[in-house]
mmCIF file of C-alpha atoms in Angstrom:
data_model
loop_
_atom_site.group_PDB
_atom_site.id
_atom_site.type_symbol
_atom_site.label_atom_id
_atom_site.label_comp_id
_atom_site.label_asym_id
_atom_site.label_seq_id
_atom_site.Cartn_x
_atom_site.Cartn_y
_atom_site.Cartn_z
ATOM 1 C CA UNK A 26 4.464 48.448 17.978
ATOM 2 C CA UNK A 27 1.718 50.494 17.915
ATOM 3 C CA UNK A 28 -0.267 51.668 20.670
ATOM 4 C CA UNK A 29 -3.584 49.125 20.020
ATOM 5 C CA UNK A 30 -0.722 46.414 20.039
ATOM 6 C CA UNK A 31 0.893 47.920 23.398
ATOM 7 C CA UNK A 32 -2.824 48.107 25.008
ATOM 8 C CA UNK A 33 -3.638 44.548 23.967
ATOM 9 C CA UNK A 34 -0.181 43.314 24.752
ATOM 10 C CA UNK A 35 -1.075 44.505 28.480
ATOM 11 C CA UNK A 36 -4.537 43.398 28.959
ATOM 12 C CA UNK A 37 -3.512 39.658 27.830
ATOM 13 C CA UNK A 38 -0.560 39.780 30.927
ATOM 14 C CA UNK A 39 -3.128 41.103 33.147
ATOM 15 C CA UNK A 40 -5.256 38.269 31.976
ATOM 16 C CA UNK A 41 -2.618 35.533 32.354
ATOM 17 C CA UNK A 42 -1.733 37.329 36.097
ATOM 18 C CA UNK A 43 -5.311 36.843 37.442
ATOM 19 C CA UNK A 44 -5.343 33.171 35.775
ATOM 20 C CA UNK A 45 -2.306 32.310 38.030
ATOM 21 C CA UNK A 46 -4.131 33.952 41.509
ATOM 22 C CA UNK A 47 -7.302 31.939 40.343
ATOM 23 C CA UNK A 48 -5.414 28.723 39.875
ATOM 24 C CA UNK A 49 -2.923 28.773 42.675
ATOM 25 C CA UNK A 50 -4.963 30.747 45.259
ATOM 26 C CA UNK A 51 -1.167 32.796 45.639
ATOM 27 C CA UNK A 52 -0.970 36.305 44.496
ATOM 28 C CA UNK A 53 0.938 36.652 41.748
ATOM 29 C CA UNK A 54 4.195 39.127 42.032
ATOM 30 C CA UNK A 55 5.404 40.886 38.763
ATOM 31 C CA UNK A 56 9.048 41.507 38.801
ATOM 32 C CA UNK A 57 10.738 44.444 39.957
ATOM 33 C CA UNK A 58 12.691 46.167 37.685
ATOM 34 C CA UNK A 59 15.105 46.737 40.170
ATOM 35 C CA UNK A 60 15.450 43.200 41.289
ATOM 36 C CA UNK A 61 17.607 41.147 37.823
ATOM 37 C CA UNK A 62 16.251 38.020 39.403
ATOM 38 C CA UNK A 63 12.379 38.655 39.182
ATOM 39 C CA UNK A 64 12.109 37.102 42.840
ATOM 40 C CA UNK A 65 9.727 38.235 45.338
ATOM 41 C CA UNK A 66 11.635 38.918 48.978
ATOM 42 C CA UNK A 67 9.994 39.840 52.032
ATOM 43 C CA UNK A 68 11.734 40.641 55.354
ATOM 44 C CA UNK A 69 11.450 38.573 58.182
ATOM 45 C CA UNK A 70 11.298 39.078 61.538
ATOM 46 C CA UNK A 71 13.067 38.300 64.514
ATOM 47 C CA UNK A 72 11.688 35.483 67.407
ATOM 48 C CA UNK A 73 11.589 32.364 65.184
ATOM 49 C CA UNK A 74 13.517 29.681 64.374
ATOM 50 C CA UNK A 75 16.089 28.978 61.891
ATOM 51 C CA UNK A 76 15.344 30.249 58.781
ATOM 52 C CA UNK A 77 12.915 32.839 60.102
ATOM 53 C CA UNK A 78 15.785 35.494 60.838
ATOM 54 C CA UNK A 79 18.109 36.914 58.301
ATOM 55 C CA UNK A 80 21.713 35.296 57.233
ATOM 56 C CA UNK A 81 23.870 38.386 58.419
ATOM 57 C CA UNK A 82 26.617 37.095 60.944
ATOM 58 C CA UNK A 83 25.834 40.454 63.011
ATOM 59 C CA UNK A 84 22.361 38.649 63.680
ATOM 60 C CA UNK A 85 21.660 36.246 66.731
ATOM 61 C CA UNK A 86 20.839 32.648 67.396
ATOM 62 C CA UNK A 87 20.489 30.203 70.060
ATOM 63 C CA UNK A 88 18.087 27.550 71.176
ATOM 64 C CA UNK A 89 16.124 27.631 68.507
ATOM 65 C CA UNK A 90 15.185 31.303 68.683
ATOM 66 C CA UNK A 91 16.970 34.600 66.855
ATOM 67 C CA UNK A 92 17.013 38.219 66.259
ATOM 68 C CA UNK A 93 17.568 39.458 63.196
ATOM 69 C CA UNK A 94 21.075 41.940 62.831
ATOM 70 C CA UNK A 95 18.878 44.937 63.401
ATOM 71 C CA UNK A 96 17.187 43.967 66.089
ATOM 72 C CA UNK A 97 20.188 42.598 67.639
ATOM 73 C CA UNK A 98 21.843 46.357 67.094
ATOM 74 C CA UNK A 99 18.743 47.608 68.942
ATOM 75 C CA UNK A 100 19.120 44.878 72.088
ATOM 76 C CA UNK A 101 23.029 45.929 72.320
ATOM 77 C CA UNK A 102 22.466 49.669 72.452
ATOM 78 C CA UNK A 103 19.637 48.936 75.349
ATOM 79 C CA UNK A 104 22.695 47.098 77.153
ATOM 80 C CA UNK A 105 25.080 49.720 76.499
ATOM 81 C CA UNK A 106 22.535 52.614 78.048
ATOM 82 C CA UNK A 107 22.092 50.251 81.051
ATOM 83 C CA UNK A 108 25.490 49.505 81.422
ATOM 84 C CA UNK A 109 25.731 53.254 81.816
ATOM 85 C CA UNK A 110 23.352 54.163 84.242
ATOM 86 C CA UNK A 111 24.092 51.107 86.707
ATOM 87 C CA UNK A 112 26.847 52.683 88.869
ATOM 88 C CA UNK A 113 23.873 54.974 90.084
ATOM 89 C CA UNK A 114 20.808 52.599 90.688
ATOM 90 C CA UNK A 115 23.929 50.271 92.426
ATOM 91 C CA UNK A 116 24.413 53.025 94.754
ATOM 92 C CA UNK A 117 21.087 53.546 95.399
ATOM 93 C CA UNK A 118 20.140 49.249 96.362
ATOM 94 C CA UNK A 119 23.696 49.003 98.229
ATOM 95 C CA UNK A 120 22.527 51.861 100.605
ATOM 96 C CA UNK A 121 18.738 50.477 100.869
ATOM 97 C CA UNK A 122 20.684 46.903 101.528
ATOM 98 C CA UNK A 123 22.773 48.881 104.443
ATOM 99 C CA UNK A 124 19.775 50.680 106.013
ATOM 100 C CA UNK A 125 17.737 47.597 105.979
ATOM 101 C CA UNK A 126 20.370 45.136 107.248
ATOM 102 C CA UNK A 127 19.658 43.250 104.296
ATOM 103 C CA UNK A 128 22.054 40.603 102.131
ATOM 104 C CA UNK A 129 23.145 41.934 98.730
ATOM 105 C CA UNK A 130 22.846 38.133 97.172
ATOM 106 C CA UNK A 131 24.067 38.017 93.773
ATOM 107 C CA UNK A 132 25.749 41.574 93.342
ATOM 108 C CA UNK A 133 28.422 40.990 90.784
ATOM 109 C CA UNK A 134 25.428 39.341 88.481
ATOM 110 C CA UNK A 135 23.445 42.424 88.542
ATOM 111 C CA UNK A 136 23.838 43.048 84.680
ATOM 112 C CA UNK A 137 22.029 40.731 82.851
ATOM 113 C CA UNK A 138 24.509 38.757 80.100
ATOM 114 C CA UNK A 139 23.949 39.555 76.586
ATOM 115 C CA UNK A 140 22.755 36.253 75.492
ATOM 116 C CA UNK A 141 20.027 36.010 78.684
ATOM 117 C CA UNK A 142 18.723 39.365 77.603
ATOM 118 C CA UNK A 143 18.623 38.810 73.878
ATOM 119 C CA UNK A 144 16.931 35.266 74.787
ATOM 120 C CA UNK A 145 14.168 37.080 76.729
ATOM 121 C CA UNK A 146 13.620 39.432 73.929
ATOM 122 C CA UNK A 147 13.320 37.015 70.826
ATOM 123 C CA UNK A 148 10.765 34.392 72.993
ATOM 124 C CA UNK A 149 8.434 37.688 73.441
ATOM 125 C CA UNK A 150 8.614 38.367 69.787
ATOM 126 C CA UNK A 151 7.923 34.419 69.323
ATOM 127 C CA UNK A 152 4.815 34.370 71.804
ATOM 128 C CA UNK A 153 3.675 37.982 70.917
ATOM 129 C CA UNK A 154 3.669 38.300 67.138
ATOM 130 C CA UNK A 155 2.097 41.551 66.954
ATOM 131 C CA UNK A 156 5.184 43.507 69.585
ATOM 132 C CA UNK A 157 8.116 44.708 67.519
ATOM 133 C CA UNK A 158 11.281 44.752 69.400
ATOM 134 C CA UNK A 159 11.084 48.453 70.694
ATOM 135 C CA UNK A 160 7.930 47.529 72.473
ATOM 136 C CA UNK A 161 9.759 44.522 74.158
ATOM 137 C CA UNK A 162 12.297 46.582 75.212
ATOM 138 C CA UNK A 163 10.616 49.277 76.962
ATOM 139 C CA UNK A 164 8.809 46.614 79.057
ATOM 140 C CA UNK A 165 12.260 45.308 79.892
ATOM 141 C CA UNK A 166 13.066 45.317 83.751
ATOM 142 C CA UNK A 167 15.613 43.211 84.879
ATOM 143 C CA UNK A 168 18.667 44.084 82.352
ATOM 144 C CA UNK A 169 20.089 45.818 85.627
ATOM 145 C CA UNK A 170 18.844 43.721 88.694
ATOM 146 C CA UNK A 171 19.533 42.847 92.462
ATOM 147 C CA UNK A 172 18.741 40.637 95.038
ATOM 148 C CA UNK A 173 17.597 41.381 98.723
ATOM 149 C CA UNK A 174 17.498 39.047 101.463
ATOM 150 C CA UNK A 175 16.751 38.728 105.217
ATOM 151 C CA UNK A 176 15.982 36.011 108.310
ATOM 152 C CA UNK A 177 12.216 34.924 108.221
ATOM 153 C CA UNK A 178 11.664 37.095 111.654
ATOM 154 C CA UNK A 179 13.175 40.438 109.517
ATOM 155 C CA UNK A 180 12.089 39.964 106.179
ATOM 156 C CA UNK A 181 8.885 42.405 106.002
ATOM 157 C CA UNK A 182 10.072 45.346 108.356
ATOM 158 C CA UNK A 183 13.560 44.906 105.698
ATOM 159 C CA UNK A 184 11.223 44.668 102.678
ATOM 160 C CA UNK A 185 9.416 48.013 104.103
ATOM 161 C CA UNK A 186 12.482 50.292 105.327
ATOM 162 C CA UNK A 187 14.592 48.911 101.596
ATOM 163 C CA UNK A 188 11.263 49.706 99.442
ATOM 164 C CA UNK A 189 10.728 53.086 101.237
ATOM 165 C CA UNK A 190 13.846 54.491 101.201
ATOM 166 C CA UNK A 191 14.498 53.951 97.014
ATOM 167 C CA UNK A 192 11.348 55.229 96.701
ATOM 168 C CA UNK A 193 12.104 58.586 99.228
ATOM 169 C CA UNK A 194 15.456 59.222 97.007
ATOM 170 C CA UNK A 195 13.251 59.264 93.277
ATOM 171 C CA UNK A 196 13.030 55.670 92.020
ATOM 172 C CA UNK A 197 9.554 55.523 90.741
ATOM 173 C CA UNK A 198 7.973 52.030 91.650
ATOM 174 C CA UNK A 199 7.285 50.437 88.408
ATOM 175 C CA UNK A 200 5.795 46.997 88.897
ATOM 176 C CA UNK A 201 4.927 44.947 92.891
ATOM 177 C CA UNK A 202 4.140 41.588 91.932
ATOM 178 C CA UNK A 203 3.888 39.937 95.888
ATOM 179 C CA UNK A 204 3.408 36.142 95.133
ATOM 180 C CA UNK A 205 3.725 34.841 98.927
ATOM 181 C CA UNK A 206 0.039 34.070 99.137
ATOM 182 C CA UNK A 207 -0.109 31.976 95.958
ATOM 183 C CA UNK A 208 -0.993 28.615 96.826
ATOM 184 C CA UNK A 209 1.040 27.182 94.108
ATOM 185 C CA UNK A 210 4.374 28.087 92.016
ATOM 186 C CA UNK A 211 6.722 30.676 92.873
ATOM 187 C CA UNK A 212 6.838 32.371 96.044
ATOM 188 C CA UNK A 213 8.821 35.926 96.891
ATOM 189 C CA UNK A 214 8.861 39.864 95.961
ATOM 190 C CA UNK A 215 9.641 40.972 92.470
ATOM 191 C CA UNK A 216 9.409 44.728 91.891
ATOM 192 C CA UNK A 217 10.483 46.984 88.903
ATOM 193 C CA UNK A 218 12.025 50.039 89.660
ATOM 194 C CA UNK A 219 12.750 53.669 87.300
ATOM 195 C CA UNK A 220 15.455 55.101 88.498
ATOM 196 C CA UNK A 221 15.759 58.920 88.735
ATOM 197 C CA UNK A 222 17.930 60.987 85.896
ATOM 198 C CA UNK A 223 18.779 57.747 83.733
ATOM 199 C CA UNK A 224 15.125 56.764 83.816
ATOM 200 C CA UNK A 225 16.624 52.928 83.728
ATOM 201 C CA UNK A 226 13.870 50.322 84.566
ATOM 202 C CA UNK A 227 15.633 47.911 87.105
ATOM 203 C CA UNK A 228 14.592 45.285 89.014
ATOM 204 C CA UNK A 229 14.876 44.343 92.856
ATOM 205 C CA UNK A 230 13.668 41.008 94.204
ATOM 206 C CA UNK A 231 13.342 40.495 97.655
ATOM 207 C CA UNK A 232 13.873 36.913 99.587
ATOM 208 C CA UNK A 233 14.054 34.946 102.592
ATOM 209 C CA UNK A 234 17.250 32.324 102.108
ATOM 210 C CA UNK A 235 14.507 29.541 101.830
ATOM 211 C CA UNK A 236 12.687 31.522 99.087
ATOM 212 C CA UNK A 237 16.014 32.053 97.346
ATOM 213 C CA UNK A 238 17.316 28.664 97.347
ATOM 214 C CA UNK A 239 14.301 27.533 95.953
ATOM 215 C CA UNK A 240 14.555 30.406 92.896
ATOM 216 C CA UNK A 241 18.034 28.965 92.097
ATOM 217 C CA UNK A 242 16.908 25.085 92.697
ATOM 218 C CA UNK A 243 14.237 25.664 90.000
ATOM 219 C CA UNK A 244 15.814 28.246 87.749
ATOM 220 C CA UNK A 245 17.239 24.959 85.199
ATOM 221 C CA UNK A 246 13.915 23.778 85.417
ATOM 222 C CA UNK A 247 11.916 26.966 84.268
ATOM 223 C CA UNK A 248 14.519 27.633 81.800
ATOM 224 C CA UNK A 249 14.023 24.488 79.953
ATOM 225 C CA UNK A 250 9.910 24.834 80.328
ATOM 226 C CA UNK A 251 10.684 28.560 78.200
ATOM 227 C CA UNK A 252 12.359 26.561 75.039
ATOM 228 C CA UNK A 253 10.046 26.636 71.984
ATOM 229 C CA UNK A 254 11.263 22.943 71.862
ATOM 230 C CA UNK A 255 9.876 21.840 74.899
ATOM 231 C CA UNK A 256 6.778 19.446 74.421
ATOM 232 C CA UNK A 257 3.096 20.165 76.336
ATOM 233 C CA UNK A 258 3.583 17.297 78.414
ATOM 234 C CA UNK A 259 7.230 17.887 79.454
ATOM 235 C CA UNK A 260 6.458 21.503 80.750
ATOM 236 C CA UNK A 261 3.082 20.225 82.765
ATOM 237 C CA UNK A 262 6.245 17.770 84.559
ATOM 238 C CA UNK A 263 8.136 20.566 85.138
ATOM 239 C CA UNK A 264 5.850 22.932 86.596
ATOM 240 C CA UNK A 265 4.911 20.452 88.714
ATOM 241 C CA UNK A 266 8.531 20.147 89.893
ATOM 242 C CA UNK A 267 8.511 23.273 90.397
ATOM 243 C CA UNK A 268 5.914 23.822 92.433
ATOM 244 C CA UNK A 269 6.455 21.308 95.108
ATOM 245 C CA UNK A 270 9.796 22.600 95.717
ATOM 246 C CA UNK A 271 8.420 26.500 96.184
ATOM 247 C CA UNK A 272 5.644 24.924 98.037
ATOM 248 C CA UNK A 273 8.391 23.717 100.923
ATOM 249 C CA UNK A 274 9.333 27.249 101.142
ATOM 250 C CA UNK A 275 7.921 28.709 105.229
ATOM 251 C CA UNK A 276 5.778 32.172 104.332
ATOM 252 C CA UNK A 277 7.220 35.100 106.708
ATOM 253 C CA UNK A 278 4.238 36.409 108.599
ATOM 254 C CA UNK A 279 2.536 39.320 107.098
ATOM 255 C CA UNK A 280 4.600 39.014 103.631
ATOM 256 C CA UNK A 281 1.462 38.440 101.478
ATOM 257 C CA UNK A 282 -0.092 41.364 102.724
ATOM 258 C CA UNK A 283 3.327 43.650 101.786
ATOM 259 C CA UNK A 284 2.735 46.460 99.283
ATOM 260 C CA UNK A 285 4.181 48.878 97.314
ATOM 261 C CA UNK A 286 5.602 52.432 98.723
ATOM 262 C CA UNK A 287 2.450 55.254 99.390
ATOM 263 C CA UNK A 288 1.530 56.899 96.016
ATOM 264 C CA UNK A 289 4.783 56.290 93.921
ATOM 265 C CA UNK A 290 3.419 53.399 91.911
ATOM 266 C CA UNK A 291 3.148 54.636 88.499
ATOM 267 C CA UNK A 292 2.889 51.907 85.116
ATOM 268 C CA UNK A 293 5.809 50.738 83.037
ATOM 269 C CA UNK A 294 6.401 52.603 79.803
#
């Protein structure tokens, strides 16, 4: 064919191509070489529902949500690393729990399970689109986690001597969020921790037993209010439930006013 033929032979497909964008308002995909099929693939990412991740049996699924086999690669290395540095960070809360006469409540649940962590991490891809899963997981806090707990009458002079001393031997106070002063919703102490050498985020919470109960009473309830499924109206009901139960739960004097360790608050990575 000569090379007038070859040049009108491409200006007619090009022709033809922009006829099928016009017509369709699609853009039109020419096959890849590579690819015997002609068919257009894109990759798709993790946090949706079925059909959204990829078919490999390494990915992950549950509930409606799913991480692609990548991304669940990436989750189970961030385990393994905190797996590894929780001997140290233990050692570190069990002595803050002894100097502070506090309750250790929980302790052999202070590893998050791999299906609660990869949960977390595939409903922040769903509700954040534009976070990749690297980004969720260096905003992660609670893969290694603990509870503290003390009597009403000792609960801030605990909260103070546990706080100061992890902070004194190099955990870096990450996150304080104090909700006892909240008129509604959850009440207690969350804080996020970096722990020195591993530089593993952790979390510590820090209860009263009423404030506690009240976390496990409604922990069903804000699970199923999480689920993509969940309807508008059904998580309005449960919200509700759950705030009359924390709002049954006595405030210890001078907890809303509790901060953080002096000068060692420094932001999350």
């Amino acid at each position: 064919m000569s090379m007038h033929h070859l040049g009108r032979a491409a200006a007619v497909l090009g022709a033809a191509l922009a006829l099928a964008t016009a017509a369709t308002g699609l853009p039109a995909y020419a096959a890849d070489p590579s690819d015997a099929t002609g068919k257009h693939t894109t990759a798709m990412r993790s946090g949706g529902g079925p059909g959204q991740c990829d078919d490999d049996p390494d990915g992950w699924e549950r509930d409606g949500l799913c991480l692609n086999a990548a991304d669940n690669r990436k989750v189970d290395a961030y385990l393994a690393r905190a797996r590894a540095a929780e001997p140290s960070i233990s050692r570190d809360v069990q002595a803050a729990a002894n100097r502070s006469h506090a309750e250790l409540v929980g302790f052999d649940h202070r590893l998050k399970s791999p299906d609660s962590l990869k949960r977390k991490v595939a409903t922040d891809l769903k509700e954040h689109p534009e976070r990749n899963t690297d980004d969720v997981l260096a905003r992660l806090s609670d893969a290694v986690r603990y509870t503290l707990q003390w009597p009403d009458g000792r609960y801030v002079s605990g909260v103070t001597i546990a706080s100061d001393s992890l902070s004194a031997w190099g955990s870096d106070t990450t996150k304080w969020s104090n909700t006892w002063g909240r008129e509604k919703g959850y009440k207690g102490l969350n804080t996020g921790w970096r722990a020195p050498g591993s530089r593993q985020l952790f979390e510590v919470q820090f209860h009263t037993p009423a404030s506690k109960s009240a976390q496990e009473e409604t922990h069903k309830l804000y699970e199923e209010q999480r689920l993509p499924s969940t309807s508008p109206e059904r998580k309005r009901q449960l919200q509700d439930q759950q705030d009359a139960i924390f709002a049954a739960v006595p405030v210890p004097d001078g907890a809303p006013t509790l901060a953080p360790p002096a000068t060692r608050l420094v932001p999350a990575a």
